[in-house]
Every structure is written in structure tokens, then in C-alpha cells.
Short mmCIF file of C-alpha atoms in Angstrom, two decimals:
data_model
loop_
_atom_site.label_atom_id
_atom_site.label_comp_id
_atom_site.label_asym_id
_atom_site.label_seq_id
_atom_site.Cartn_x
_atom_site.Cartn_y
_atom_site.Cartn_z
CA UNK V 55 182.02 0.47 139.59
CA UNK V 56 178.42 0.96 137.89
CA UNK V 57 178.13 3.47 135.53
CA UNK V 58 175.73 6.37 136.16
CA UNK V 59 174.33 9.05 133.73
CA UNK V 60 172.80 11.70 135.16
CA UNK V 61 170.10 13.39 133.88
CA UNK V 62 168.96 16.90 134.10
CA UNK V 63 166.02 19.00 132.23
CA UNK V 64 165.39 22.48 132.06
CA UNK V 65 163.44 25.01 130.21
CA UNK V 66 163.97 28.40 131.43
CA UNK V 67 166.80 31.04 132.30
CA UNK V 68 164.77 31.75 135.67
CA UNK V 69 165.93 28.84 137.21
CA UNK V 70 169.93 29.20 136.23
CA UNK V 71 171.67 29.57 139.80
CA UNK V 72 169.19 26.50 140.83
CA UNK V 73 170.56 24.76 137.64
CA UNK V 74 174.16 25.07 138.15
CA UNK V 75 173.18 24.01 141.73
CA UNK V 76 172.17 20.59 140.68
CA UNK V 77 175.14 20.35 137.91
CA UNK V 78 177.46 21.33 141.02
CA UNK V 79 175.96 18.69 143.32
CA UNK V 80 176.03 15.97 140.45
CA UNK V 81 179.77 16.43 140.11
CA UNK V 82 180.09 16.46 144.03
CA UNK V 83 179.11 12.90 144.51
CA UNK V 84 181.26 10.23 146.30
CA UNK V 85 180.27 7.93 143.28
CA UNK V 86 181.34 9.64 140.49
CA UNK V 87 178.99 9.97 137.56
CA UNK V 88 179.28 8.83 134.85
CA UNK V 89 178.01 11.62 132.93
CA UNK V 90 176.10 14.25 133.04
CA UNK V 91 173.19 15.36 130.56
CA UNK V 92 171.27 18.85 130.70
CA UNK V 93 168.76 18.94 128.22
CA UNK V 94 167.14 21.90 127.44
CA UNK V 95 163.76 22.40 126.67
CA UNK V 96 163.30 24.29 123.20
CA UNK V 97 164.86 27.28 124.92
CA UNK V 98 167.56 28.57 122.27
CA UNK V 99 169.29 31.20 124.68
CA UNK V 100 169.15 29.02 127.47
CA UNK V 101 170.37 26.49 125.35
CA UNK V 102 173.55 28.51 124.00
CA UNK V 103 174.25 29.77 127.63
CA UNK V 104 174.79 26.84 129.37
CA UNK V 105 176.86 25.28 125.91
CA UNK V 106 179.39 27.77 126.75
CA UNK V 107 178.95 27.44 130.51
CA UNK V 108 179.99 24.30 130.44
CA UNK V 109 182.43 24.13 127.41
CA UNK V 110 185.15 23.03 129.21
CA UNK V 111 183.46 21.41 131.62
CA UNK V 112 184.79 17.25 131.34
CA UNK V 113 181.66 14.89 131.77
CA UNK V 114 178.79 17.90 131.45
CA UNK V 115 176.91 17.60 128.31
CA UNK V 116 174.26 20.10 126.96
CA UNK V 117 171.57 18.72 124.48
CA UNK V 118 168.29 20.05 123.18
CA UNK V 119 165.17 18.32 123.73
CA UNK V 120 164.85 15.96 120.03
CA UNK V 121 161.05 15.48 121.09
CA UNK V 122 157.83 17.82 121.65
CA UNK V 123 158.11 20.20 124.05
CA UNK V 124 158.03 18.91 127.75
CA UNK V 125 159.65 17.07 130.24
CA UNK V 126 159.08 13.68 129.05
CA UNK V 127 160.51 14.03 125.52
CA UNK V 128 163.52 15.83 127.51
CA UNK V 129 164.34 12.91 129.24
CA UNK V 130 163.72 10.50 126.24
CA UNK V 131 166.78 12.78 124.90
CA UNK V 132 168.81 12.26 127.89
CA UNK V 133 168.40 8.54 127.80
CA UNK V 134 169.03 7.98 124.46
CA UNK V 135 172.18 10.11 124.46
CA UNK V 136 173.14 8.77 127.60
CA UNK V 137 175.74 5.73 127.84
CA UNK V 138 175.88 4.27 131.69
CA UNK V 139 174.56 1.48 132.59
CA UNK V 140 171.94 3.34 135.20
CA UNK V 141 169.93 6.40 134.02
CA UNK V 142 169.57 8.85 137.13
CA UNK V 143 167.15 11.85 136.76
CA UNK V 144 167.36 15.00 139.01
CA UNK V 145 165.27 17.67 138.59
CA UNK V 146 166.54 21.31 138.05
CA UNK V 147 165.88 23.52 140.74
CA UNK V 148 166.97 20.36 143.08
CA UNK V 149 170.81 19.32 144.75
CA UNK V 150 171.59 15.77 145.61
CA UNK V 151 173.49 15.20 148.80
CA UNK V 152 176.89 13.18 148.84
CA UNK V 153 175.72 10.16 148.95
CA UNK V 154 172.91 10.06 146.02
CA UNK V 155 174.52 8.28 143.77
CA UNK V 156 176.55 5.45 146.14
CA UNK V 157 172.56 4.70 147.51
CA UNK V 158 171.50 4.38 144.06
CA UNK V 159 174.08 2.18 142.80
CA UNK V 160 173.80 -0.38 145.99
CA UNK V 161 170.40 -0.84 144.88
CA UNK V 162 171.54 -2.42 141.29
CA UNK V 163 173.47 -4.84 143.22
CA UNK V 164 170.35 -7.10 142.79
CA UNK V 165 169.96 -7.71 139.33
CA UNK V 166 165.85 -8.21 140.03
CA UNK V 167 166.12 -4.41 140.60
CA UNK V 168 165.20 -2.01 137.74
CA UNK V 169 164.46 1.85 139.29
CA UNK V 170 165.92 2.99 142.51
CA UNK V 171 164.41 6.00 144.13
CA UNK V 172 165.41 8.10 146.60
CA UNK V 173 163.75 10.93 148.82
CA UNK V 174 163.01 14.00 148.12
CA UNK V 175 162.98 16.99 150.68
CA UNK V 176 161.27 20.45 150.28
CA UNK V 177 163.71 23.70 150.73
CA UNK V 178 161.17 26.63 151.41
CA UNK V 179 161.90 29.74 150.22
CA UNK V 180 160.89 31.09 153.10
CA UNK V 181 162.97 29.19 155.48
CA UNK V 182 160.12 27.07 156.92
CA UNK V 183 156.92 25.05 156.17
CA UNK V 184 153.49 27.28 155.97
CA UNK V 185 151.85 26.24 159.26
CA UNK V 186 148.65 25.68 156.92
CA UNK V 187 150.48 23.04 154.27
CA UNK V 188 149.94 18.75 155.19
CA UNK V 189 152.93 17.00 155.22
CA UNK V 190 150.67 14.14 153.31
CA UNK V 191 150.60 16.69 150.63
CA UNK V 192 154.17 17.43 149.98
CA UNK V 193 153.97 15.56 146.61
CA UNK V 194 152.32 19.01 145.47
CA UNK V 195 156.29 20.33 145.35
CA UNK V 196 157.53 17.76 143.82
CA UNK V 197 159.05 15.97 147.40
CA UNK V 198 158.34 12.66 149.78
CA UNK V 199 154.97 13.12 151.80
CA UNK V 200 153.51 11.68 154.89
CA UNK V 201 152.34 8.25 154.06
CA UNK V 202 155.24 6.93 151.26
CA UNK V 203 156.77 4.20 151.98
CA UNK V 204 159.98 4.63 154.14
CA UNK V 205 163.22 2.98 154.40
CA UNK V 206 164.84 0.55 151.80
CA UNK V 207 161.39 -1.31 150.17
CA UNK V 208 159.63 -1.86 146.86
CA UNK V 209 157.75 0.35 145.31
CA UNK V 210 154.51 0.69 142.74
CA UNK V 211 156.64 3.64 141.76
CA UNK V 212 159.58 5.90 142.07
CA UNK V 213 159.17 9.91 141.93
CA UNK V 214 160.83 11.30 138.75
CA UNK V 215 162.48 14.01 140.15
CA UNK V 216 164.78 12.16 142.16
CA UNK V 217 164.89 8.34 140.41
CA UNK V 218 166.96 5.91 138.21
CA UNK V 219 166.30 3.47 135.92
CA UNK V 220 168.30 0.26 134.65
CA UNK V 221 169.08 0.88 131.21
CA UNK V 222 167.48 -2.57 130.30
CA UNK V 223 164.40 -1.28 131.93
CA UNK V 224 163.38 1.55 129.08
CA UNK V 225 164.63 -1.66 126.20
CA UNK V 226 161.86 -3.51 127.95
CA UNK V 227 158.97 -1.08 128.21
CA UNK V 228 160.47 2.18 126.08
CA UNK V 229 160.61 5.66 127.35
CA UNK V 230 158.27 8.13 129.03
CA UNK V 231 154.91 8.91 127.34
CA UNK V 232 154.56 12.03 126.04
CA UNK V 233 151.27 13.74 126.28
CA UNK V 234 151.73 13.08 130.10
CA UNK V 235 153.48 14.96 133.03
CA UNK V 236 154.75 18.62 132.77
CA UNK V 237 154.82 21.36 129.69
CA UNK V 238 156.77 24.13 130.36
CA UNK V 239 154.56 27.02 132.16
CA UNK V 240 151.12 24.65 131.37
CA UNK V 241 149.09 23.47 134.17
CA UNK V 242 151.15 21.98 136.58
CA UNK V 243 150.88 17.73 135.46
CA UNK V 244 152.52 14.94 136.27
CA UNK V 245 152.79 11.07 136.67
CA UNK V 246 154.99 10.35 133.56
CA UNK V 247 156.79 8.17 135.73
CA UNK V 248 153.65 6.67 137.59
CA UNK V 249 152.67 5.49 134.10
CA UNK V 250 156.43 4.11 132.82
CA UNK V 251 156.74 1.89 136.12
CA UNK V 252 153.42 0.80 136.04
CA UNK V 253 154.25 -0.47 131.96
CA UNK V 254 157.39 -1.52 133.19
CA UNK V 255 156.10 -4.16 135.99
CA UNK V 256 153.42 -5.22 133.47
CA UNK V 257 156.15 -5.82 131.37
CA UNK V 258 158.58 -7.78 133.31
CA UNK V 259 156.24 -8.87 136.59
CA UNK V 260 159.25 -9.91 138.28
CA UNK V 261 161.23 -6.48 138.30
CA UNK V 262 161.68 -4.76 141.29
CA UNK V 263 161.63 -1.16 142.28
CA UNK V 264 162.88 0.58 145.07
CA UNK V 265 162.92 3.16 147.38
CA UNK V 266 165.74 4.06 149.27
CA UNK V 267 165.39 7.07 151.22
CA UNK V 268 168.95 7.83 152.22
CA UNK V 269 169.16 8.99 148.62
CA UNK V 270 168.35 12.05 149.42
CA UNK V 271 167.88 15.43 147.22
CA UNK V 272 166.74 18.89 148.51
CA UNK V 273 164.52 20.59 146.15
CA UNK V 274 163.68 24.15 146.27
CA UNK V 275 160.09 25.15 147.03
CA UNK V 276 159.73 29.18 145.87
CA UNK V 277 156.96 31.72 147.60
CA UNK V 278 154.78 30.95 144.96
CA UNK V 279 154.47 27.28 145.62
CA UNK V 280 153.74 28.14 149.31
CA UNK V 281 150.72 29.94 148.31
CA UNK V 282 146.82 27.80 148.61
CA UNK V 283 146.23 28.74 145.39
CA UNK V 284 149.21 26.86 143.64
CA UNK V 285 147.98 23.98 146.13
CA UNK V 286 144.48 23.68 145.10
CA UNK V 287 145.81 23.82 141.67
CA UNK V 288 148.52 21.21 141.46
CA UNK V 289 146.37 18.83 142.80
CA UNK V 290 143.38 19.13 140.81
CA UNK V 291 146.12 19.23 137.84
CA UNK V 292 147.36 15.68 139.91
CA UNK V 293 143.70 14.47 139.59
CA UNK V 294 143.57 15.04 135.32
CA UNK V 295 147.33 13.01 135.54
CA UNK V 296 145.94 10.50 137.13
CA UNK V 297 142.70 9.83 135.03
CA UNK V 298 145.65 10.01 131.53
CA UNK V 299 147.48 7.09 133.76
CA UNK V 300 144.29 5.19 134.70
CA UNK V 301 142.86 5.16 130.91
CA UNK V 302 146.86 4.20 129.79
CA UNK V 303 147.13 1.53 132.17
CA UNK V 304 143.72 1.09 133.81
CA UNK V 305 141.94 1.80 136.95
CA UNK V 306 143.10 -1.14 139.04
CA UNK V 307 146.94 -0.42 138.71
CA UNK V 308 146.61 3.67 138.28
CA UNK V 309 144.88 4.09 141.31
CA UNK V 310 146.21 0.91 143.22
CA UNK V 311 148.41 3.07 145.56
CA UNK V 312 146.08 5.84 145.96
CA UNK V 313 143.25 3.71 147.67
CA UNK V 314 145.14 3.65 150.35
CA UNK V 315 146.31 6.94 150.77
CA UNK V 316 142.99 8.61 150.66
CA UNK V 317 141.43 5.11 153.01
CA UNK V 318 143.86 5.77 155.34
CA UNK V 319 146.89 8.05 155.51
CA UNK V 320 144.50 11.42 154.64
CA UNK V 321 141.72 10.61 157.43
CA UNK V 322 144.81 10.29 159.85
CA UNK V 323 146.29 13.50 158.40
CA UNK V 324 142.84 15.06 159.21
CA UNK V 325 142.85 13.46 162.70
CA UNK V 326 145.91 15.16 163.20
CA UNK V 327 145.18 18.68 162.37
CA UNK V 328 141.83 18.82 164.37
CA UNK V 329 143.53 17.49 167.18
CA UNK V 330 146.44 20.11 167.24
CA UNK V 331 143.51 23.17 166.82
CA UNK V 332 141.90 21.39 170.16
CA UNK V 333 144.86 21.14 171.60
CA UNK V 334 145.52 25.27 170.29
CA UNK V 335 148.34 24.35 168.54
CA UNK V 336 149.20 26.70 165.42
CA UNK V 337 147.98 25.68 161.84
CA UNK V 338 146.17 22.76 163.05
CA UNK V 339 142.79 23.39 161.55
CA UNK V 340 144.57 24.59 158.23
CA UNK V 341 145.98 21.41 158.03
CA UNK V 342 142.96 19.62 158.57
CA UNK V 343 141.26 22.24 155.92
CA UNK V 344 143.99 21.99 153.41
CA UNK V 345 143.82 18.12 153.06
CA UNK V 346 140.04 18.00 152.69
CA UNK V 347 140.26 20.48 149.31
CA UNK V 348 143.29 19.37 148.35
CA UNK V 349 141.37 15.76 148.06
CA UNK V 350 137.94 17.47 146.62
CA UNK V 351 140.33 19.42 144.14
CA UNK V 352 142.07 16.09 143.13
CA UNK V 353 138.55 14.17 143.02
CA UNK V 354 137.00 16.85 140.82
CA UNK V 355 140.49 16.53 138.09
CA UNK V 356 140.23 13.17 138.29
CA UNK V 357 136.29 13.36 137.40
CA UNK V 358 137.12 15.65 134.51
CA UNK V 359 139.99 14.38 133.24
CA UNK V 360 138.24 10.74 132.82
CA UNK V 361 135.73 12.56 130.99
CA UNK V 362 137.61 14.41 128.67
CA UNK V 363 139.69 10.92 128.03
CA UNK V 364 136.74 9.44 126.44
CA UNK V 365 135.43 11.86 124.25
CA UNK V 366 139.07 12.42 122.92
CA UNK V 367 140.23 8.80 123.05
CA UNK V 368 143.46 10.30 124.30
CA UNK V 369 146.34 8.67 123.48
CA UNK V 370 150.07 8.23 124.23
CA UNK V 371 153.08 8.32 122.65
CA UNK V 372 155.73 5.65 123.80
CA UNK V 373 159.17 6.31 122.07
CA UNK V 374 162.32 3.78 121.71
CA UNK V 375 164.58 5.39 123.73
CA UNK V 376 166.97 2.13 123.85
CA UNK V 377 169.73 3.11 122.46
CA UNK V 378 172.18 6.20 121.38
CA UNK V 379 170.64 8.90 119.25
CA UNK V 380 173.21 10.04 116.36
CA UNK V 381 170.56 13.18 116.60
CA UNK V 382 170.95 13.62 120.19
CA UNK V 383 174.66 12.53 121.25
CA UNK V 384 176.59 15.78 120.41
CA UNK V 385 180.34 16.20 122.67
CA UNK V 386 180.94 17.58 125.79
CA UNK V 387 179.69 20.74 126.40
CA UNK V 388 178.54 21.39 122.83
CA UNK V 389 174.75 22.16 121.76
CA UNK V 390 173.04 19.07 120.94
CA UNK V 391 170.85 18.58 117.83
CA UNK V 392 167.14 17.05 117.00
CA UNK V 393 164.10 18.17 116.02
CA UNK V 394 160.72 18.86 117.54
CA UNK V 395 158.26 16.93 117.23
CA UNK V 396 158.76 19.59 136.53
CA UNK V 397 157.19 18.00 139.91
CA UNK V 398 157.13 15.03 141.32
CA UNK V 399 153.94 13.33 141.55
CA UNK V 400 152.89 10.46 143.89
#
């Protein structure tokens, strides 16, 4: 049977029930994991908490992040601690159903294959969608939106929050970029893992990556993240991610998928929502609103973010992350060592 490591970052004590959640659903799989890694996010208490939490807790491992603050260097950590032949990452406020993990590993059955990703569902805090929000913008909580590819197909890209990698595939290209994707309680970024498949496939142009959406994971959307404001935000914040990933990796490939989600799958989305207000039917003309600013707030990051590329020459950092950290391996439920140096994004 494959081996799996699991993966899981966190950085604050106000997520704790969601994070034993996702360590509970890990251990619940019909493929067993190999491992599981929670890395913690230069968050001492939290840190000490879940050490003892999990003390005598067989195949849960707690860590601190051995990079800069933010979720890339925390699952640099987790990869280079890690020791199964696939990397899985699931995000902390998220649970995997059953079957995660079998999906995953069926997709390494191919040895072409190096990420498998799965899909991603929203859980709203307040027990339903906002008649206002676009299913084509569900990438602003971190889940699958109208328009992703569906079924069991390659990819550009997986979505970090529910993904795996082939070990081989971060020897190849190395690890996620810091100085991309989320920071703790900082605007809301993302596309660290736009950017590492994108390197990858450069890399190795004959890889393949996957999407198989019967991997499924539910991840929790709270009141605050239901709100326009956190909308408008997260994707202008998407628009500055993508103009990091388009200066790391150029135009052609950063934006390759995008062209076609803003040629066609928005205008439909549009189509949609003034269609449902003709027809009277609730939220339709919020839906129909809420795509065109979440487009002109994603346009306008994107403008800004390009700009403030090239008068800073911005530049990434791309650790070796290809094999096990003496600084970073620790034992089972112990606090991991290392020095310093949260959404899925489309």
C-alpha cells in the first residue's frame, strides 16, 4: 500500500475544535495514513497545547514551522519531516471524508502522475450559501467553484488546501515559495501552489496532475467569510497573487487558466444571475453584481501588484525540501525544533 503523510498547518488557538476536526478525519480514513504532521505556525502556546494533545497519540506529529512565518514555509517543514512516499496537505479548519486518501492514492497508480487533487466543498457557518455569493467564486473560501474542471482529468493546478504531491515531485522542482500565499492574519494571499505546479510542469513537461473530485474535503466557511466585504477583499488580494505568480513564472503560464475563466465561465455566471432576477428568483441580481466586482477587484490587484513587482524586483525564495530535516523531524507527539527565518486559490 502507498505511503501517505499528511500534512496539516496551523497558526492560531481560534481554530482548535476545527483542528482536531481535521486530525480526527485524517485518522478516520479507509487508507490509513501514513503519518500525520501539524505544524504550527510560530505560535508557542498553540504549539505546546497540541504537543501534549497529542502525546500519546501513535502516527500524530507536532512540529514548528523551521521557516518564516506563513503557510508556505509550514509546509516546507511538513515535507521535509515527512517520510511517505505521497505528501497530502489538508488545511486546518477542513475534514476529509472516508475516502480522501484511497482517491488520492489510485491516482499514483500511474507513475506519469505527480499531484492529485481533490474537491473541496464550503460548510457555511450559517447553514447555507448567501443568496448574493457566485458559485464561480467559491475559490474566495478556499473550495471548488463553478467552472473547474470536474471529474478525474489533468490539471494546470491542484488547490493546496486539499492536494498531494509525489515526493519526487518537490526533488524535481523544490518546495513552495515563500514570499507567496498566506501570512497569518495578513491580507488574505494565495497561489503558492499555482506557482509550485506551474515550476513543476516546466520542470518535468511530461508530469501529470490531477483532479479527482471524489476526494472530497468539507471546509468550514465562518460568518465573516460570508460577508461582501471579505469577498471584495480576497479577490483583489487573489489579483496581487497572481501578478507574484505571473512575474515568477510569466504571463503566458500564470494566467493560462484564467483566460478562460473570465472569457467564458464569468459572462455565463453573469448570464445566470440576470436571468434568475427576470425570472424573480432570489439573489439573482446579487449574483450577477457580485461577479462583476469581484472581477474589477481582482483586475485592479492584479494591476497593482504587477506594478509594485517591478519597482521591487520581487523575488522568491525556493527551498530544498527533498529530504528529512534533523531540525524538523522531532517524535511523535513531541514539539518540533527549527528556526525562523490559509485558502485555496484557483
Amino acid at each position: 500500500m502507498i505511503s501517505i503523510s499528511v500534512v496539516v498547518c496551523a497558526y492560531t488557538e481560534d481554530r482548535w475544535e476545527d483542528i482536531l476536526a481535521a486530525v480526527a478525519s485524517v485518522r478516520a480514513q479507509s487508507h490509513t495514513a501514513h503519518e500525520t504532521l501539524l505544524v504550527v505556525d510560530h505560535n508557542t502556546p498553540l504549539l505546546d497545547r497540541l504537543a501534549k494533545e497529542f502525546k500519546e497519540t501513535q502516527g500524530v506529529r507536532v512540529l514548528a514551522n523551521a521557516g518564516p512565518r506563513g503557510l508556505s514555509a509550514g509546509r516546507n517543514t511538513g515535507i521535509a519531516a515527512s517520510s511517505g512516499e505521497i505528501i497530502a496537505f489538508l488545511d486546518d479548519d477542513a475534514v476529509a471524508e472516508r475516502d480522501w486518501l484511497r482517491h488520492f492514492a489510485a491516482g499514483y497508480e500511474d507513475p506519469r502522475v505527480l499531484a492529485v487533487g481533490g474537491r473541496t466543498l464550503p460548510a457555511w457557518e450559517s447553514g447555507r450559501r448567501p443568496r448574493w455569493f457566485p458559485e464561480e467564486f467559491d475559490w474566495v473560501v478556499g473550495c471548488m467553484y463553478r467552472g473547474h474542471p470536474t471529474g478525474r482529468v489533468p490539471v494546470r493546478n491542484v488547490l493546496g488546501g486539499n492536494a498531494s504531491f509525489r515526493r519526487t515531485a518537490f526533488e524535481i522542482a523544490g518546495g513552495f515559495a515563500t514570499g507567496i500565499g498566506r501570512d497569518g492574519d495578513k491580507r488574505p494571499l494565495g497561489c503558492e501552489e499555482t506557482e509550485l505546479c506551474i515550476r513543476l510542469t516546466r520542470a518535468r513537461p511530461d508530469a501529470v496532475l490531477l483532479i479527482d473530485d471524489r476526494a472530497v474535503i468539507h471546509h468550514r466557511v465562518p460568518a465573516a467569510r460570508e460577508r461582501f466585504g471579505y469577498f471584495r477583499t480576497r479577490a483583489y488580494a487573489e489579483g496581487l497573487s497572481k501578478a507574484l505568480v505571473s512575474r515568477s513564472v510569466g504571463a503566458d503560464k500564470g494566467l493560462e487558466s484564467e483566460r478562460r475563466y473570465t472569457t467564458r465561465v464569468l459572462p455565463a455566471g453573469v448570464g445566470r444571475g440576470l436571468r434568475d432576477a427576470v425570472l424573480a428568483r432570489p439573489g439573482g441580481a446579487g449574483r450577477a453584481g457580485a461577479i462583476v466586482a469581484g472581477v474589477v477587484a481582482a483586475a485592479g490587484g492584479y494591476l497593482v501588484g504587477s506594478v509594485r513587482a517591478r519597482r521591487s524586483g520581487a523575488t522568491f525564495a525556493v527551498v530544498d525540501v527533498s529530504g528529512p530535516s534533523p531540525a524538523t523531524r522531532g517524535t511523535e507527539g513531541a514539539r518540533g525544533t527549527g528556526t525562523r527565518g490559509g485558502e485555496g486559490s484557483r
